[in-house]
């Protein structure tokens, strides 16, 4: 699966490729906002690359023979990781992690005595972002930077244990906080961060309750964490520490960090949380505090650019499939049954799309990335009419953010300032009812809204492994003294996983 690329403010990503390859199945929608952005990459020069990490804007002139070098330099700048040693003149000390050989020869007569030393990650180690080289903009799914689609390597930092560290594990205080909405796997990451820190010899680890709120809300006390306490938390869904939205005042949070004498902060959350982590990092720098901030990207929506998969997404898709299966059974068993399922995704249809594809039971999948009409000759309702006529039943899956332009928007926002979406599921249910009544055809609509069920559950096996790698890498990045925020941490914490994956599955 190819990584996402951000150009001119839009994302051209895997979802887009899937849309192309599944056009027959998911026939609604011809204009695609992302598609427009993708095309703009191939537009005449110069193009501008808007950079998420630093918000800088680099004009690329493809007539300039050194454009590729400029691009690469810009990329490296964006992925430059600030380190605690940028501010303080600190003496490195040998790591307390993995001091011994990880694996030793078995001692069997047959075994070849050899050094199984696992090694450390060097600060200059990198993982290659893209494993596909497109030879032309006409190649299926092509993601090209310049009009000729010449190969440009994009490298990100590799996560993992370093040989030198800059903190004394015995003396530091580490804090973990989980923010935003729930996501399967949060407990797995918390658990692994605690385990790894303890392996380094860190004794003082605390959990901040209920997101950033826990930093300033009176009456919310930090929770001491240990291997013993978190041993089994991965067996349950949710967040052991609790989550919250809104209310983040950076200066108050940093006052609290200072007062609690926190040296390292692990922040688990989505885009909002990462903006918060970045602000905390900036404020700590301004105050010259020796605090490392490492953010672990969390979003059930899987909508972080540059990342193939975020933790919790796989689990959510699996759960969503169950709802689709129920809708299918209901629709199949009813006379002119129409199963309708609404699935989460604040502004992306990844859950809906993947659950639909994997279930194989969905006739129409509607996602926000593709605009569609309900009424009219090429509208969804007309298509449903045909499906009922031809096969007697059908199943529709709609992402919660799909078709928002068809609904009235109240303009309301949640505590974090995120737009509260209008209910496309209920709207579709009504529209389908009215439509079939209007044409005098019986239709039995079964509407399923499993919203919170897809995320209020324990991580599945594949997410559990991903979380373990992320938790380990986050802790290993912290002790060497790095300070990371999106997208550095996103790639940073992912890249060990990614590099292993890509070497094993080069052809993906
Ligand atoms: N620009 C920002 N600067 C500082 N803090 C922010 C910013 N945006 C959001 N936050 C804070 O980050 C926390 C989480 O934000 P939000 O509720 O948007 O969830 P999220 O991290 O995007 O996760 P989800 O994927 O579940 O939406 C909130 O406490 C919010 O106040
Ligand atoms: O938990 P809340 O505040 O209802 O937010 C729900 C939103 O959070 C997410 O689960 C993650 O961003 C979205 O899919 C969904 O729209
Ligand atoms: Mg968000």
PDB file of C-alpha atoms and ligand atoms in Angstrom, residues 181 245 300-301 344-346 400 414 452 455, ligand 2:
ATOM      1  CA  UNK A 181     -11.650  10.210  21.126  1.00  0.00           C
ATOM      2  CA  UNK A 245     -11.564  16.908  24.325  1.00  0.00           C
ATOM      3  CA  UNK A 300      -9.310   5.399  14.303  1.00  0.00           C
ATOM      4  CA  UNK A 301     -10.083   7.266  11.089  1.00  0.00           C
ATOM      5  CA  UNK A 344     -17.404   6.595  11.775  1.00  0.00           C
ATOM      6  CA  UNK A 345     -14.797   8.799  10.177  1.00  0.00           C
ATOM      7  CA  UNK A 346     -14.758  12.508  10.965  1.00  0.00           C
ATOM      8  CA  UNK A 400     -20.650   9.735   8.738  1.00  0.00           C
ATOM      9  CA  UNK A 414     -17.303  20.153  20.032  1.00  0.00           C
ATOM     10  CA  UNK A 452     -19.163   3.919  19.108  1.00  0.00           C
ATOM     11  CA  UNK A 455     -13.978   1.944  18.627  1.00  0.00           C
TER      12      UNK A 455
HETATM   13  O1  LIG B   2     -15.984  10.937  20.640  1.00  0.00           O
HETATM   14  P1  LIG B   2     -16.735  12.010  19.946  1.00  0.00           P
HETATM   15  O2  LIG B   2     -16.413  13.340  20.544  1.00  0.00           O
HETATM   16  O3  LIG B   2     -18.175  11.745  19.817  1.00  0.00           O
HETATM   17  O4  LIG B   2     -16.132  12.104  18.475  1.00  0.00           O
HETATM   18  C1  LIG B   2     -16.440  11.232  17.459  1.00  0.00           C
HETATM   19  C2  LIG B   2     -15.386  11.362  16.381  1.00  0.00           C
HETATM   20  O5  LIG B   2     -14.165  10.869  16.854  1.00  0.00           O
HETATM   21  C3  LIG B   2     -13.623   9.928  15.940  1.00  0.00           C
HETATM   22  O6  LIG B   2     -13.897   8.643  16.425  1.00  0.00           O
HETATM   23  C4  LIG B   2     -12.125  10.097  15.842  1.00  0.00           C
HETATM   24  O7  LIG B   2     -11.782  11.335  15.335  1.00  0.00           O
HETATM   25  C5  LIG B   2     -14.360  10.190  14.629  1.00  0.00           C
HETATM   26  O8  LIG B   2     -14.419   9.067  13.788  1.00  0.00           O
HETATM   27  C6  LIG B   2     -15.700  10.631  15.124  1.00  0.00           C
HETATM   28  O9  LIG B   2     -16.325  11.491  14.198  1.00  0.00           O
END
